[in-house]
Short mmCIF file of C-alpha atoms and ligand atoms in Angstrom, two decimals:
data_model
loop_
_atom_site.label_atom_id
_atom_site.label_comp_id
_atom_site.label_asym_id
_atom_site.label_seq_id
_atom_site.Cartn_x
_atom_site.Cartn_y
_atom_site.Cartn_z
CA MET M 1 22.80 28.91 28.48
CA ASP M 2 21.77 30.81 31.56
CA GLY M 3 18.17 31.24 32.69
CA GLU M 4 18.05 34.96 32.00
CA LEU M 5 18.98 34.51 28.37
CA ASN M 6 16.46 31.67 27.98
CA SER M 7 13.56 33.81 29.16
CA GLY M 8 14.47 37.10 27.50
CA ILE M 9 16.07 40.16 29.03
CA GLY M 10 14.84 43.58 30.05
CA GLY M 11 11.72 43.46 27.89
CA VAL M 12 13.67 42.15 24.88
CA SER M 13 12.93 38.59 23.79
CA ARG M 14 15.66 35.97 23.76
CA ARG M 15 15.31 35.77 19.98
CA GLU M 16 15.74 39.55 19.53
CA PHE M 17 18.75 39.62 21.83
CA ILE M 18 20.48 36.76 20.04
CA GLN M 19 19.73 38.50 16.74
CA PHE M 20 21.39 41.64 18.11
CA CYS M 21 24.44 39.67 19.29
CA THR M 22 24.66 37.93 15.91
CA GLY M 23 24.81 41.41 14.37
CA VAL M 24 27.58 42.31 16.83
CA ALA M 25 29.51 39.20 15.76
CA ALA M 26 29.16 40.26 12.11
CA THR M 27 30.33 43.81 12.98
CA LEU M 28 33.39 42.27 14.63
CA GLY M 29 34.07 40.23 11.51
CA LEU M 30 33.34 36.98 13.36
CA SER M 31 31.18 34.02 12.46
CA PRO M 32 27.48 34.69 13.10
CA ALA M 33 27.51 31.42 15.05
CA LEU M 34 29.32 33.29 17.83
CA GLY M 35 26.23 35.44 18.44
CA VAL M 36 24.93 32.96 21.02
CA ARG M 37 28.27 32.93 22.83
CA ILE M 38 28.30 36.73 22.96
CA ALA M 39 24.72 36.72 24.25
CA GLU M 40 25.64 34.26 27.00
CA ALA M 41 28.67 36.31 28.05
CA ALA M 42 26.66 39.54 28.04
CA THR M 43 24.08 38.08 30.41
CA ALA M 44 26.46 36.18 32.70
CA PRO M 45 26.15 37.43 36.30
CA GLY M 46 29.91 37.99 36.75
CA ARG M 47 30.51 40.04 33.59
CA PRO M 48 32.90 43.00 33.95
CA PRO M 49 31.18 46.27 34.81
CA VAL M 50 31.90 49.52 32.97
CA VAL M 51 33.04 52.68 34.75
CA TRP M 52 32.69 55.74 32.49
CA LEU M 53 34.55 58.98 33.30
CA SER M 54 33.85 62.25 31.48
CA ALA M 55 36.62 64.82 31.04
CA GLN M 56 36.56 67.85 28.68
CA GLU M 57 33.63 66.78 26.50
CA CYS M 58 30.29 67.90 25.10
CA THR M 59 28.28 64.79 26.13
CA GLY M 60 28.01 63.89 22.43
CA CYS M 61 29.57 60.47 23.01
CA THR M 62 26.95 59.57 25.61
CA GLU M 63 24.25 61.06 23.36
CA SER M 64 25.50 58.81 20.58
CA LEU M 65 25.08 55.79 22.86
CA LEU M 66 21.54 56.95 23.64
CA ARG M 67 20.69 56.73 19.93
CA SER M 68 21.31 52.98 19.81
CA THR M 69 17.87 51.46 19.64
CA HIS M 70 18.31 47.79 18.67
CA PRO M 71 17.61 46.65 21.28
CA THR M 72 16.47 49.45 23.52
CA LEU M 73 18.85 51.68 25.45
CA GLU M 74 17.66 50.35 28.80
CA HIS M 75 18.55 46.88 27.71
CA LEU M 76 21.95 47.83 26.29
CA ILE M 77 22.97 49.91 29.28
CA LEU M 78 21.57 47.82 32.07
CA GLU M 79 21.86 44.34 30.63
CA ALA M 80 24.30 43.97 27.73
CA ILE M 81 26.88 46.11 29.50
CA SER M 82 26.77 46.72 33.22
CA LEU M 83 27.34 50.49 33.43
CA ASP M 84 28.17 51.17 37.06
CA TYR M 85 29.12 54.83 36.72
CA ASN M 86 28.26 57.49 34.14
CA GLU M 87 27.72 61.05 35.35
CA THR M 88 25.21 61.86 32.61
CA LEU M 89 23.01 58.80 32.98
CA GLN M 90 23.13 57.95 36.66
CA ALA M 91 20.62 59.27 39.17
CA ALA M 92 23.18 59.73 41.94
CA ALA M 93 25.22 62.94 42.22
CA GLY M 94 27.89 64.52 44.40
CA GLN M 95 29.48 62.53 47.22
CA GLN M 96 26.97 59.70 46.80
CA ALA M 97 28.03 59.17 43.16
CA GLU M 98 31.74 59.32 43.99
CA ALA M 99 31.27 56.82 46.82
CA ALA M 100 29.36 54.45 44.50
CA ARG M 101 32.12 54.63 41.86
CA HIS M 102 34.87 53.90 44.35
CA ALA M 103 32.86 51.03 45.83
CA SER M 104 32.40 49.51 42.35
CA MET M 105 36.08 49.97 41.46
CA GLU M 106 37.16 48.38 44.74
CA ALA M 107 34.76 45.44 44.46
CA ASN M 108 35.76 44.79 40.84
CA ARG M 109 39.46 45.64 41.05
CA GLY M 110 41.28 44.19 38.05
CA ASN M 111 38.00 43.27 36.37
CA TYR M 112 36.20 46.44 35.22
CA VAL M 113 36.34 48.26 31.89
CA LEU M 114 37.30 51.93 32.18
CA VAL M 115 35.78 54.20 29.53
CA VAL M 116 36.83 57.84 29.21
CA ASP M 117 35.23 60.45 27.00
CA GLY M 118 36.64 63.95 26.56
CA SER M 119 40.20 65.21 26.44
CA ILE M 120 42.44 65.54 29.49
CA PRO M 121 43.70 69.05 30.30
CA THR M 122 47.35 69.06 31.35
CA LYS M 123 48.18 72.77 31.48
CA ASP M 124 48.60 74.44 34.91
CA GLY M 125 48.47 71.13 36.73
CA GLY M 126 45.28 70.02 34.96
CA ILE M 127 43.03 72.45 36.88
CA TYR M 128 40.71 73.10 33.91
CA CYS M 129 38.64 69.97 34.51
CA LYS M 130 38.02 68.88 38.08
CA VAL M 131 35.44 66.61 39.68
CA ALA M 132 35.10 66.30 43.46
CA ASN M 133 38.01 68.76 43.74
CA ARG M 134 40.42 66.43 41.97
CA THR M 135 41.77 66.83 38.46
CA MET M 136 40.70 64.48 35.69
CA GLN M 137 44.32 63.44 35.36
CA GLU M 138 44.16 62.11 38.94
CA HIS M 139 40.78 60.43 38.43
CA VAL M 140 41.84 58.73 35.19
CA MET M 141 45.17 57.52 36.56
CA GLU M 142 43.52 56.16 39.70
CA ALA M 143 40.76 54.38 37.78
CA ALA M 144 43.18 53.01 35.17
CA ALA M 145 45.30 51.37 37.88
CA GLY M 146 42.55 48.83 38.66
CA ALA M 147 41.02 48.47 35.18
CA ALA M 148 41.13 45.30 33.09
CA ALA M 149 40.79 47.34 29.89
CA ILE M 150 40.78 51.04 29.04
CA ILE M 151 38.72 52.55 26.21
CA ALA M 152 38.98 56.16 25.03
CA ILE M 153 35.69 56.92 23.32
CA GLY M 154 35.37 59.82 20.90
CA SER M 155 38.03 61.88 19.16
CA CYS M 156 38.68 64.11 22.21
CA ALA M 157 39.65 61.15 24.40
CA SER M 158 41.47 59.44 21.51
CA TRP M 159 43.87 62.24 20.63
CA GLY M 160 42.54 65.55 22.05
CA GLY M 161 39.89 66.33 19.41
CA ILE M 162 38.33 69.81 19.33
CA PRO M 163 39.75 71.01 22.70
CA SER M 164 43.27 70.28 21.47
CA SER M 165 42.92 72.19 18.19
CA GLY M 166 44.78 75.50 18.11
CA PRO M 167 45.40 77.37 20.32
CA ASN M 168 44.63 74.59 22.85
CA PRO M 169 44.37 76.82 25.93
CA THR M 170 44.03 73.91 28.40
CA GLY M 171 46.86 71.74 27.08
CA ALA M 172 44.29 69.09 26.11
CA VAL M 173 45.60 65.63 25.20
CA GLY M 174 44.16 62.17 24.60
CA VAL M 175 44.01 59.54 27.36
CA GLN M 176 46.96 57.56 26.01
CA LYS M 177 49.24 60.57 26.54
CA ILE M 178 48.76 60.41 30.32
CA LEU M 179 48.65 56.60 30.57
CA THR M 180 51.93 55.94 28.81
CA ASP M 181 52.50 52.52 30.40
CA LYS M 182 49.11 51.08 29.40
CA THR M 183 47.25 50.18 26.21
CA VAL M 184 44.35 52.53 25.59
CA LEU M 185 41.93 51.36 22.90
CA ASN M 186 40.70 54.33 20.87
CA ILE M 187 37.22 54.62 19.36
CA PRO M 188 37.47 58.02 17.67
CA GLY M 189 34.55 59.82 16.10
CA CYS M 190 32.54 62.96 16.68
CA PRO M 191 30.31 61.31 17.56
CA PRO M 192 31.70 57.78 17.69
CA ASN M 193 29.37 55.12 16.39
CA PRO M 194 27.68 53.46 19.40
CA TYR M 195 27.83 50.02 17.82
CA ASN M 196 31.61 50.16 17.52
CA PHE M 197 31.73 50.84 21.25
CA LEU M 198 29.22 48.14 22.16
CA ALA M 199 30.90 45.60 19.90
CA THR M 200 34.28 46.37 21.51
CA VAL M 201 32.93 45.97 25.05
CA LEU M 202 31.07 42.77 24.14
CA HIS M 203 34.23 41.39 22.50
CA PHE M 204 36.13 41.98 25.74
CA ILE M 205 33.37 40.50 27.88
CA THR M 206 33.06 37.42 25.65
CA PHE M 207 36.68 36.63 24.83
CA GLY M 208 38.51 38.27 27.74
CA LYS M 209 40.65 40.41 25.44
CA LEU M 210 40.38 43.48 23.25
CA PRO M 211 39.82 43.13 19.50
CA GLU M 212 42.80 43.49 17.18
CA LEU M 213 44.06 47.08 16.93
CA ASP M 214 45.64 49.18 14.17
CA HIS M 215 48.72 51.39 14.56
CA LYS M 216 46.59 54.11 16.17
CA ASN M 217 45.08 51.64 18.66
CA ARG M 218 41.72 51.64 16.89
CA PRO M 219 39.85 48.33 16.54
CA LYS M 220 40.53 47.02 13.06
CA PHE M 221 37.00 45.72 12.60
CA ALA M 222 35.81 49.34 12.51
CA TYR M 223 38.76 51.39 11.21
CA SER M 224 40.57 49.30 8.64
CA ARG M 225 38.86 50.76 5.55
CA LEU M 226 38.72 54.27 4.13
CA ILE M 227 35.30 55.91 4.04
CA HIS M 228 35.99 56.39 0.32
CA GLU M 229 36.17 52.60 -0.21
CA ASN M 230 32.59 51.98 0.85
CA CYS M 231 30.87 55.24 -0.05
CA GLU M 232 27.73 54.96 -2.20
CA ARG M 233 28.86 58.09 -4.11
CA ARG M 234 32.11 56.40 -5.19
CA PRO M 235 30.86 55.56 -8.71
CA HIS M 236 30.38 59.30 -9.28
CA PHE M 237 33.94 59.97 -8.06
CA ASP M 238 35.27 57.35 -10.48
CA ALA M 239 33.20 58.80 -13.31
CA GLY M 240 34.32 62.36 -12.59
CA ARG M 241 30.90 63.65 -11.50
CA PHE M 242 31.29 66.12 -8.64
CA ALA M 243 29.14 68.56 -6.70
CA LEU M 244 30.95 71.90 -6.98
CA GLU M 245 28.91 73.79 -4.41
CA PHE M 246 26.15 73.04 -1.95
CA GLY M 247 22.77 73.02 -3.66
CA ASP M 248 24.04 72.87 -7.24
CA GLU M 249 22.76 70.32 -9.73
CA GLY M 250 25.50 67.80 -8.89
CA HIS M 251 24.74 68.09 -5.17
CA ARG M 252 21.04 67.58 -5.80
CA GLN M 253 21.82 64.56 -7.99
CA GLY M 254 23.85 62.89 -5.22
CA TRP M 255 27.21 63.20 -6.92
CA CYS M 256 30.57 62.94 -5.19
CA LEU M 257 31.38 65.57 -2.54
CA TYR M 258 35.17 65.49 -2.95
CA LYS M 259 35.39 68.96 -4.48
CA ILE M 260 33.41 70.52 -1.65
CA GLY M 261 35.83 69.16 0.90
CA CYS M 262 34.93 65.52 1.60
CA LYS M 263 37.73 63.88 3.62
CA GLY M 264 36.52 60.33 2.95
CA PRO M 265 39.59 59.53 0.83
CA GLU M 266 41.90 59.95 3.85
CA THR M 267 39.65 58.90 6.73
CA TYR M 268 39.43 55.39 8.12
CA ALA M 269 36.01 54.45 9.58
CA ASN M 270 33.04 52.19 8.92
CA CYS M 271 30.39 54.97 8.80
CA PRO M 272 29.06 54.03 5.32
CA THR M 273 28.58 50.39 6.25
CA ILE M 274 27.36 50.60 9.85
CA LEU M 275 25.35 53.87 9.49
CA PHE M 276 23.88 55.97 12.29
CA GLY M 277 20.62 56.20 14.17
CA ASP M 278 19.05 52.94 12.95
CA VAL M 279 16.92 54.72 10.36
CA GLY M 280 18.05 52.83 7.29
CA PRO M 281 20.05 53.37 4.09
CA GLY M 282 21.73 56.74 3.62
CA ALA M 283 21.72 57.55 7.35
CA TRP M 284 25.26 58.80 7.61
CA PRO M 285 26.77 62.25 6.97
CA VAL M 286 27.83 61.76 3.34
CA GLY M 287 24.56 59.94 2.64
CA THR M 288 22.65 63.05 3.70
CA GLY M 289 24.76 65.34 1.48
CA HIS M 290 27.43 66.65 3.84
CA PRO M 291 31.11 66.00 3.15
CA CYS M 292 32.91 63.79 5.65
CA PHE M 293 35.16 66.09 7.70
CA GLY M 294 37.43 63.29 8.89
CA CYS M 295 36.38 63.27 12.53
CA THR M 296 37.93 59.83 13.19
CA GLU M 297 41.32 60.72 11.75
CA GLU M 298 43.96 62.52 13.80
CA GLY M 299 45.51 65.28 11.69
CA VAL M 300 42.41 65.56 9.48
CA GLY M 301 39.34 66.17 11.66
CA PHE M 302 39.38 69.57 13.38
CA THR M 303 42.73 70.27 11.75
CA LYS M 304 42.21 70.41 8.00
CA PRO M 305 39.73 73.11 6.87
CA ILE M 306 36.53 71.80 5.36
CA HIS M 307 37.25 73.54 2.03
CA ALA M 308 40.68 71.85 1.67
CA LEU M 309 40.81 68.88 -0.68
CA ALA M 310 41.53 65.48 0.83
CA GLU M 311 44.73 63.63 0.12
CA LEU M 312 43.91 60.76 -2.22
CA LYS M 313 45.33 57.63 -0.60
CA THR M 314 43.83 55.33 -3.20
CA VAL M 315 42.87 55.88 -6.81
CA SER M 316 40.88 53.69 -9.14
CA PRO M 317 43.14 51.27 -10.99
CA PRO M 318 42.75 51.01 -14.76
CA THR M 319 41.05 47.83 -15.90
CA ALA M 320 43.93 46.84 -18.21
CA PHE M 321 47.67 47.19 -17.97
CA ALA M 322 50.21 46.70 -20.72
CA ARG M 323 52.23 43.59 -20.02
CA ILE M 324 55.88 44.44 -20.00
CA ALA M 325 57.11 40.84 -19.88
CA GLU M 326 55.69 37.71 -21.43
CA ASP M 327 56.86 34.12 -21.59
CA LYS M 328 59.48 34.30 -18.89
CA GLY M 329 61.14 37.54 -19.77
CA GLN M 330 60.89 37.44 -23.57
CA GLY M 331 59.47 40.97 -23.51
CA ILE M 332 56.19 42.35 -24.76
CA THR M 333 55.23 41.42 -28.29
CA PRO M 334 54.45 44.12 -30.83
CA GLY M 335 50.88 42.78 -30.91
CA ALA M 336 50.48 43.22 -27.15
CA ALA M 337 51.89 46.72 -27.35
CA ALA M 338 49.41 47.56 -30.10
CA LEU M 339 46.58 46.09 -28.00
CA ALA M 340 47.70 48.17 -25.03
CA ALA M 341 47.74 51.25 -27.23
CA GLY M 342 44.21 50.46 -28.35
CA LEU M 343 42.92 49.75 -24.85
CA GLY M 344 44.77 52.22 -22.74
CA GLY M 345 45.70 54.96 -25.14
CA ALA M 346 48.79 55.83 -27.11
CA ALA M 347 50.75 56.81 -24.02
CA ILE M 348 50.39 53.37 -22.44
CA GLY M 349 51.22 51.71 -25.74
CA ALA M 350 54.26 53.86 -26.25
CA GLY M 351 55.31 53.15 -22.67
CA ALA M 352 54.88 49.44 -23.24
CA VAL M 353 57.02 49.54 -26.37
CA PHE M 354 59.64 51.50 -24.48
CA ALA M 355 59.45 48.98 -21.62
CA SER M 356 59.75 46.18 -24.15
CA ARG M 357 62.87 47.73 -25.63
CA LEU M 358 64.24 48.42 -22.17
CA GLY M 359 63.59 44.80 -21.21
CA LYS M 360 65.49 43.56 -24.27
CA ALA M 361 68.34 45.96 -23.60
CA GLU M 362 68.50 44.77 -19.98
CA GLN M 363 68.36 41.18 -21.12
CA ALA M 364 71.30 41.76 -23.42
CA GLU M 365 73.14 43.58 -20.67
CA THR M 366 72.39 40.85 -18.13
CA GLY M 367 73.59 38.25 -20.58
CA GLU M 368 76.82 40.11 -21.07
CA HIS M 369 77.29 40.39 -17.32
CA ALA M 370 76.56 36.72 -16.91
CA GLU M 371 79.09 35.90 -19.53
CA SER M 372 81.66 38.14 -17.94
CA GLY M 373 80.80 36.56 -14.55
CA LYS M 374 81.51 33.14 -15.99
CA SER M 375 84.80 34.24 -17.44
CA ASP M 376 85.80 35.69 -14.05
FE1 LIG U 401 32.19 59.47 -1.08
FE2 LIG U 401 33.61 61.54 -0.25
FE3 LIG U 401 34.82 59.56 -1.59
FE4 LIG U 401 33.16 61.22 -2.86
S1 LIG U 401 35.15 61.75 -1.90
S2 LIG U 401 33.21 59.00 -3.04
S3 LIG U 401 31.62 61.64 -1.29
S4 LIG U 401 33.86 59.41 0.42
FE1 LIG U 402 33.22 61.39 11.08
FE2 LIG U 402 33.41 61.30 8.39
FE3 LIG U 402 32.06 59.40 9.70
FE4 LIG U 402 31.07 61.91 9.55
S1 LIG U 402 31.40 60.45 7.84
S2 LIG U 402 31.11 60.59 11.38
S3 LIG U 402 32.95 63.14 9.67
S4 LIG U 402 34.28 59.83 9.86
#
């Protein structure tokens, strides 16, 4: 273990930092025992630096990072990840800042992590977002050429986000659209959760590779579950208790927000489990009484109106099903059908009896076919 980690870092004790890294390991779905390894990698002198470019954005993604407080921002920015260039946070500006970025990219060629927030304008040669008289398209392509990993943070960088919603006057697209020959890891959200970003960077620094991705290039540790699966209001959804308008009795009682437009049933993200702002239970949009608007989900966030009902991708399964086959295909017994009728209602029972009869009919038919097969 290196000396810096032994003595504590940036005003944060060694114990606190290892606790933080153990939490990162848990977020990544890894053994807590790997917390020490992550802590060592994060404090190693040769760890990959991060170069952060901002395109068409609102600075919300950087603001989100500023709200990470365990440990303190200074520690996270300056110690856990080595942020060599970020226009919002750095003191340098103008030619000095550009020179510093190019020096860092040259010195760390093939080793730095490129982070982009904001969408990339492509219309009219990309002139709608320029820095140092060059388009963002040029900056991103140049920086990507020497990067070890590329992360698009926020919904705008992931697929275009708000700037790409109709009528999209700048031809805004996500980073992957202009880097077609590279893998761009997406961390969508408006804002994205800072811990998903930090955990992704620390995974890369520790293991030398990106975490496992889903079909939209989002890290699975953060985007493999629907909001609806982990929402604390889910029991009310299952029980049919819904807020029907803001401020009504159901809303005040904390009932499900589905009928006032919650997109949790079709949005993949870990918001209900990882929370925001480090202020404790309930600190996420649905927890405070606002429907999820699907900001992490392309085709839902900024596309589907808030009043539109979400597509239900999962529904609660019944606790009992009628068995349609027992004892190796002998068919459901009349007793089981009666039990199903009692448990699940007459419709299920009737369906089970029908299935039972169908099974017997099929059995007879199959037997006939088998016989005829033999005779052939
Ligand atoms: Fe929670 Fe929304 Fe699902 Fe209701 S619809 S349980 S508020 S995620
Ligand atoms: Fe985005 Fe929904 Fe999470 Fe809110 S709850 S941050 S809208 S995914």
